[in-house]
Short mmCIF file of C-alpha atoms in Angstrom, two decimals:
data_model
loop_
_atom_site.label_atom_id
_atom_site.label_comp_id
_atom_site.label_asym_id
_atom_site.label_seq_id
_atom_site.Cartn_x
_atom_site.Cartn_y
_atom_site.Cartn_z
CA UNK A 1 9.05 27.49 23.35
CA UNK A 2 5.98 27.89 21.19
CA UNK A 3 6.51 25.68 18.11
CA UNK A 4 6.34 21.90 17.97
CA UNK A 5 7.82 19.80 15.18
CA UNK A 6 6.12 16.40 15.34
CA UNK A 7 7.18 13.27 13.45
CA UNK A 8 4.70 10.42 13.68
CA UNK A 9 6.23 6.97 13.45
CA UNK A 10 4.08 5.81 10.57
CA UNK A 11 4.83 2.76 8.43
CA UNK A 12 6.29 3.65 4.99
CA UNK A 13 3.80 4.83 2.37
CA UNK A 14 1.13 5.60 4.97
CA UNK A 15 0.60 9.32 4.24
CA UNK A 16 -3.11 8.53 4.01
CA UNK A 17 -3.13 8.29 7.84
CA UNK A 18 -1.55 11.73 8.27
CA UNK A 19 -4.78 13.83 7.96
CA UNK A 20 -6.28 12.08 11.01
CA UNK A 21 -3.14 12.81 13.02
CA UNK A 22 -3.18 16.43 11.87
CA UNK A 23 -6.74 16.58 13.19
CA UNK A 24 -5.37 15.55 16.57
CA UNK A 25 -2.96 18.52 16.53
CA UNK A 26 -5.78 20.83 15.44
CA UNK A 27 -7.57 20.02 18.69
CA UNK A 28 -4.85 22.11 20.35
CA UNK A 29 -4.23 24.82 17.72
CA UNK A 30 -5.59 25.75 14.29
CA UNK A 31 -2.08 26.76 13.17
CA UNK A 32 -0.82 23.41 11.87
CA UNK A 33 1.40 22.87 8.82
CA UNK A 34 1.58 19.39 7.31
CA UNK A 35 5.03 17.97 6.55
CA UNK A 36 4.25 14.78 4.58
CA UNK A 37 4.80 11.92 4.75
CA UNK A 38 4.81 11.74 8.54
CA UNK A 39 5.26 15.12 10.19
CA UNK A 40 3.80 18.49 11.07
CA UNK A 41 4.58 21.87 12.61
CA UNK A 42 2.22 23.32 15.20
CA UNK A 43 2.22 26.86 16.63
CA UNK A 44 1.09 26.65 20.27
CA UNK A 45 1.20 30.30 21.28
CA UNK A 46 -2.54 30.44 21.86
CA UNK A 47 -2.75 26.89 23.22
CA UNK A 48 -0.20 27.56 25.98
CA UNK A 49 -2.37 30.36 27.36
CA UNK A 50 -5.63 28.46 26.87
CA UNK A 51 -4.55 25.16 28.46
CA UNK A 52 -2.25 26.71 31.04
CA UNK A 53 0.63 24.40 30.01
CA UNK A 54 3.86 25.00 28.17
CA UNK A 55 4.79 23.41 24.85
CA UNK A 56 6.72 20.49 26.38
CA UNK A 57 3.77 19.57 28.60
CA UNK A 58 1.37 19.79 25.65
CA UNK A 59 3.76 17.61 23.62
CA UNK A 60 3.38 14.87 26.25
CA UNK A 61 -0.42 15.07 25.98
CA UNK A 62 -0.24 14.88 22.16
CA UNK A 63 2.03 11.84 22.35
CA UNK A 64 -0.33 10.01 24.72
CA UNK A 65 -3.40 10.80 22.62
CA UNK A 66 -1.70 9.66 19.40
CA UNK A 67 -0.86 6.34 21.06
CA UNK A 68 -4.28 5.91 22.65
CA UNK A 69 -6.42 6.89 19.67
CA UNK A 70 -4.34 5.71 16.70
CA UNK A 71 -1.68 3.41 18.10
CA UNK A 72 1.00 5.70 16.66
CA UNK A 73 4.01 6.89 18.65
CA UNK A 74 5.82 10.12 17.77
CA UNK A 75 8.95 12.10 18.41
CA UNK A 76 8.65 15.83 19.08
CA UNK A 77 10.97 18.81 19.04
CA UNK A 78 10.03 22.13 20.65
CA UNK A 79 11.55 25.55 20.12
CA UNK A 80 10.87 29.27 19.78
CA UNK A 81 10.61 28.95 15.98
CA UNK A 82 10.18 26.34 13.22
CA UNK A 83 13.89 26.05 12.43
CA UNK A 84 14.87 25.48 16.05
CA UNK A 85 11.98 23.04 16.58
CA UNK A 86 13.16 21.00 13.58
CA UNK A 87 16.69 20.93 14.96
CA UNK A 88 15.44 19.96 18.43
CA UNK A 89 13.59 17.05 16.81
CA UNK A 90 16.96 15.49 15.95
CA UNK A 91 17.74 15.22 19.68
CA UNK A 92 14.29 13.85 20.56
CA UNK A 93 13.42 10.23 21.34
CA UNK A 94 10.09 8.43 21.75
CA UNK A 95 8.80 9.57 25.13
CA UNK A 96 11.32 12.41 25.42
CA UNK A 97 10.74 15.80 23.81
CA UNK A 98 13.79 17.62 22.46
CA UNK A 99 13.55 21.25 23.56
CA UNK A 100 15.29 24.57 22.92
CA UNK A 101 14.46 26.88 25.86
CA UNK A 102 13.67 30.55 25.34
CA UNK A 103 16.91 32.51 25.66
CA UNK A 104 19.03 29.39 25.21
CA UNK A 105 19.13 29.38 21.43
CA UNK A 106 22.80 30.30 21.07
CA UNK A 107 23.91 27.76 23.67
CA UNK A 108 21.85 25.05 21.93
CA UNK A 109 23.41 25.85 18.54
CA UNK A 110 26.98 26.65 19.57
CA UNK A 111 28.49 23.18 19.56
CA UNK A 112 26.68 21.84 16.50
CA UNK A 113 28.51 21.42 13.18
CA UNK A 114 27.76 24.09 10.62
CA UNK A 115 26.21 21.49 8.28
CA UNK A 116 23.47 20.85 10.88
CA UNK A 117 21.90 24.23 10.13
CA UNK A 118 18.96 23.98 7.68
CA UNK A 119 19.85 25.58 4.37
CA UNK A 120 23.61 24.99 4.67
CA UNK A 121 24.59 22.64 1.86
CA UNK A 122 27.75 20.64 1.32
CA UNK A 123 29.53 23.34 -0.68
CA UNK A 124 28.75 26.11 1.82
CA UNK A 125 29.79 23.93 4.76
CA UNK A 126 33.08 23.07 3.02
CA UNK A 127 33.82 26.75 2.38
CA UNK A 128 33.13 27.72 5.98
CA UNK A 129 35.19 24.84 7.37
CA UNK A 130 38.16 25.85 5.20
CA UNK A 131 38.21 29.12 7.14
CA UNK A 132 37.84 27.45 10.54
CA UNK A 133 34.12 28.15 10.87
CA UNK A 134 33.22 24.53 11.50
CA UNK A 135 30.69 25.03 14.33
CA UNK A 136 27.67 27.29 14.61
CA UNK A 137 29.20 28.96 17.65
CA UNK A 138 32.18 30.10 15.57
CA UNK A 139 29.88 31.21 12.75
CA UNK A 140 27.79 33.22 15.23
CA UNK A 141 30.94 34.93 16.54
CA UNK A 142 32.29 35.76 13.07
CA UNK A 143 31.76 39.31 11.74
CA UNK A 144 28.83 39.63 9.37
CA UNK A 145 31.10 41.17 6.73
CA UNK A 146 33.33 38.08 6.80
CA UNK A 147 30.40 35.71 6.23
CA UNK A 148 29.11 37.87 3.39
CA UNK A 149 32.49 37.78 1.65
CA UNK A 150 32.56 33.99 1.95
CA UNK A 151 29.01 33.04 0.90
CA UNK A 152 27.43 36.21 -0.49
CA UNK A 153 25.57 39.18 0.95
CA UNK A 154 22.09 37.70 1.38
CA UNK A 155 23.20 34.17 2.31
CA UNK A 156 25.76 35.59 4.73
CA UNK A 157 23.15 37.67 6.54
CA UNK A 158 20.74 34.71 6.80
CA UNK A 159 23.54 32.46 8.03
CA UNK A 160 24.60 34.99 10.66
CA UNK A 161 21.05 35.37 11.95
CA UNK A 162 20.34 31.63 12.07
CA UNK A 163 23.64 30.81 13.80
CA UNK A 164 22.72 33.39 16.45
CA UNK A 165 19.34 31.72 17.01
CA UNK A 166 17.24 34.24 15.08
CA UNK A 167 14.41 32.16 13.61
CA UNK A 168 12.21 34.19 11.25
CA UNK A 169 10.26 31.21 9.95
CA UNK A 170 6.56 30.76 10.63
CA UNK A 171 4.04 27.97 10.59
CA UNK A 172 1.80 28.16 7.50
CA UNK A 173 -1.57 26.47 8.15
CA UNK A 174 -2.52 23.87 5.55
CA UNK A 175 0.81 24.35 3.84
CA UNK A 176 1.48 21.76 1.12
CA UNK A 177 4.78 19.93 1.20
CA UNK A 178 6.85 20.74 -1.90
CA UNK A 179 8.71 17.44 -1.94
CA UNK A 180 8.73 13.79 -0.88
CA UNK A 181 11.86 11.70 -0.41
CA UNK A 182 12.74 8.01 -0.31
CA UNK A 183 16.13 6.97 1.03
CA UNK A 184 17.79 3.58 0.50
CA UNK A 185 20.86 3.09 2.74
CA UNK A 186 22.98 -0.02 2.24
CA UNK A 187 24.08 -2.28 5.10
CA UNK A 188 27.65 -1.87 3.84
CA UNK A 189 29.32 0.24 1.17
CA UNK A 190 27.92 -1.18 -2.06
CA UNK A 191 29.93 -1.63 -5.27
CA UNK A 192 27.39 -3.61 -7.31
CA UNK A 193 25.57 -1.45 -9.93
CA UNK A 194 22.81 -4.06 -9.99
CA UNK A 195 22.04 -3.45 -6.34
CA UNK A 196 22.21 0.29 -6.95
CA UNK A 197 19.54 -0.06 -9.63
CA UNK A 198 17.36 -2.26 -7.43
CA UNK A 199 17.52 0.41 -4.74
CA UNK A 200 16.48 3.00 -7.33
CA UNK A 201 13.57 0.82 -8.42
CA UNK A 202 12.39 0.36 -4.84
CA UNK A 203 12.67 4.10 -4.07
CA UNK A 204 10.87 5.12 -7.27
CA UNK A 205 8.00 2.72 -6.60
CA UNK A 206 7.70 4.00 -3.04
CA UNK A 207 7.58 7.61 -4.23
CA UNK A 208 4.96 6.78 -6.86
CA UNK A 209 2.74 5.03 -4.30
CA UNK A 210 3.14 7.86 -1.79
CA UNK A 211 2.33 10.51 -4.40
CA UNK A 212 -0.79 8.65 -5.49
CA UNK A 213 -1.86 8.18 -1.85
CA UNK A 214 -2.06 11.96 -1.39
CA UNK A 215 -3.31 12.70 -4.95
CA UNK A 216 -0.17 14.57 -5.99
CA UNK A 217 2.15 14.56 -9.00
CA UNK A 218 5.75 15.78 -9.17
CA UNK A 219 7.49 17.93 -11.76
CA UNK A 220 11.12 17.19 -10.87
CA UNK A 221 13.04 14.13 -9.70
CA UNK A 222 16.32 14.52 -7.81
CA UNK A 223 18.85 11.73 -7.26
CA UNK A 224 21.42 11.90 -4.44
CA UNK A 225 24.18 9.28 -4.22
CA UNK A 226 26.24 9.26 -1.02
CA UNK A 227 29.65 7.59 -1.02
CA UNK A 228 31.85 5.86 1.54
CA UNK A 229 34.01 8.98 1.99
CA UNK A 230 30.87 10.96 3.00
CA UNK A 231 30.86 12.96 -0.22
CA UNK A 232 27.71 13.02 -2.36
CA UNK A 233 26.56 13.67 -5.91
CA UNK A 234 23.16 15.22 -6.65
CA UNK A 235 21.45 15.45 -10.03
CA UNK A 236 17.95 16.68 -10.95
CA UNK A 237 15.76 16.35 -14.00
CA UNK A 238 12.47 18.01 -14.90
CA UNK A 239 9.98 15.43 -16.12
CA UNK A 240 8.38 15.73 -19.54
CA UNK A 241 5.02 15.93 -17.75
CA UNK A 242 4.09 15.97 -14.04
CA UNK A 243 3.48 12.41 -12.90
CA UNK A 244 3.00 9.96 -10.04
CA UNK A 245 3.49 6.99 -12.38
CA UNK A 246 6.07 4.64 -10.84
CA UNK A 247 7.37 3.41 -14.21
CA UNK A 248 8.05 6.98 -15.40
CA UNK A 249 9.82 7.82 -12.13
CA UNK A 250 11.89 4.64 -12.41
CA UNK A 251 12.99 5.41 -15.98
CA UNK A 252 14.04 8.91 -14.99
CA UNK A 253 15.90 7.59 -11.93
CA UNK A 254 17.79 5.09 -14.11
CA UNK A 255 18.69 7.86 -16.58
CA UNK A 256 20.01 10.08 -13.79
CA UNK A 257 22.05 7.21 -12.37
CA UNK A 258 23.42 6.23 -15.77
CA UNK A 259 24.50 9.81 -16.48
CA UNK A 260 26.77 9.74 -13.40
CA UNK A 261 28.99 7.14 -15.08
CA UNK A 262 29.95 5.54 -11.79
CA UNK A 263 32.73 2.96 -11.97
CA UNK A 264 33.44 0.81 -8.92
CA UNK A 265 31.96 3.50 -6.69
CA UNK A 266 31.51 2.55 -3.05
CA UNK A 267 27.96 3.77 -2.44
CA UNK A 268 26.63 4.20 1.09
CA UNK A 269 23.08 5.24 0.22
CA UNK A 270 20.83 6.30 -2.64
CA UNK A 271 17.96 8.76 -2.27
CA UNK A 272 15.28 10.01 -4.62
CA UNK A 273 13.28 13.18 -4.04
CA UNK A 274 10.08 14.13 -5.87
CA UNK A 275 9.84 17.92 -6.06
CA UNK A 276 7.46 20.53 -7.39
CA UNK A 277 4.37 18.72 -6.11
CA UNK A 278 0.97 19.69 -7.47
CA UNK A 279 -2.58 18.32 -7.17
CA UNK A 280 -3.08 15.35 -9.48
CA UNK A 281 -6.41 16.66 -10.77
CA UNK A 282 -4.66 19.70 -12.24
CA UNK A 283 -2.10 17.64 -14.17
CA UNK A 284 -2.53 16.56 -17.78
CA UNK A 285 -1.48 13.17 -19.13
CA UNK A 286 -0.33 12.72 -22.72
CA UNK A 287 -2.15 9.72 -24.18
CA UNK A 288 0.28 7.22 -25.68
CA UNK A 289 -2.10 4.48 -26.91
CA UNK A 290 0.50 2.07 -25.58
CA UNK A 291 -1.33 -1.01 -24.22
CA UNK A 292 1.66 -1.89 -22.01
CA UNK A 293 1.63 1.56 -20.38
CA UNK A 294 -2.11 1.39 -19.77
CA UNK A 295 -1.78 -2.10 -18.33
CA UNK A 296 0.92 -0.97 -15.88
CA UNK A 297 -1.24 1.95 -14.77
CA UNK A 298 -4.17 -0.38 -14.11
CA UNK A 299 -1.88 -2.69 -12.12
CA UNK A 300 -0.77 0.34 -10.09
CA UNK A 301 -4.38 1.12 -9.24
CA UNK A 302 -4.95 -2.44 -8.03
CA UNK A 303 -1.70 -2.37 -6.02
CA UNK A 304 -2.67 0.94 -4.40
CA UNK A 305 -6.02 -0.52 -3.32
CA UNK A 306 -4.20 -3.54 -1.89
CA UNK A 307 -1.86 -1.29 0.10
CA UNK A 308 -4.77 0.74 1.45
CA UNK A 309 -6.56 -2.43 2.58
CA UNK A 310 -3.74 -4.70 3.72
CA UNK A 311 -0.85 -2.33 4.49
CA UNK A 312 2.37 -1.20 2.77
CA UNK A 313 3.84 -4.71 2.53
CA UNK A 314 0.91 -6.04 0.52
CA UNK A 315 2.86 -5.30 -2.68
CA UNK A 316 6.53 -6.19 -2.77
CA UNK A 317 9.02 -3.63 -4.21
CA UNK A 318 9.84 -4.36 -7.83
CA UNK A 319 6.60 -6.19 -8.58
CA UNK A 320 5.28 -3.27 -10.66
CA UNK A 321 8.32 -2.93 -12.88
CA UNK A 322 7.36 -2.59 -16.53
#
C-alpha cells in the first residue's frame, strides 16, 4: 500500500481550512493532490522508506496530528493506487484505516457490486447486471471480448483492468478539483415540490459560498434527483458565464428542476454539482447595471466574511435569496 485517500471531517463550507491540512500531509510527502472540499490523495512511496513505516502506520500518525494540531478527525483509505485507496476509504471509520493489501486487490474487489467501481455509471451497471455481471469478481472473470461487446472497446478494456485490480491512476501534486458537490437527502421520500425547491436553494447557496471560499467559479451546473425506487435523473446546463454567484446558481438549479416536469415524484435526495472550475480572477463578469443584482452580491460578500469569522452557521440557508 502506497497511496492514502484522506477525508477530513470538516464542517460544511470550510474549504478554507483545507490548505493547512494539506500542509500537514506535505510534512510526509510532497506528492499530495487536493480533493476539495475536505479530502486529499497522498503518495507515500518515498515516505515509507524514509520513516521506516508502512502506509497504515503513517495514516495513524497523520490522524493523531490532525486531531492534536487542528482538532479535526479524519477517515483514511490505503491502497496500491488512487482508485483502490478511494474504494478503501468507503470501508474506513474514524480511528480505523481501510486498507487494500498488496496482492489482495482482486479479493478486495470480488464481492463488491459493479456499481461500486469508479467510472461505472447507472446505465453501464444496468447493462452488466442484465448479463449476470453484477459483481466485480464476475466482471474480472469475464472474457475481455465479452466486456468490449457490451460497453465498447475502450471502456471494456478499462473495466476489465479495474475489476482485476489494475490501478493506473496517479497522484497529481497540486491538482485542482474539477467539481464541487452539495447533496440534500430527505428524512423520508419527499413529494412536496416546495421542499424540493428549498433543498435546491440550500444546495446552490452552499456551492456558491464554497466556490467563493476557494476563489473559484464554475462553468456547468449538474442536477441529480434520486427517487424512492433508487433510480435517478441527471441534467446539466452550461452557464451563460462562469460564476460563483449564489443567485445565478439558484436560478439555473430551478430551471433544471422545472425542466424535469416531475409530478408527484417520491424524491429521496437532490444533489447539485458545480463543474468546470476555474480561478475566479480569470473569469469575466457581464455588467448588468441592475441595482438588485449588485446589492445581492454585496450581501454575499458580507455573509462570506461572517462565515469566515463565526463559522458556517453564521448565515442561515435561504437568507441570501434574491
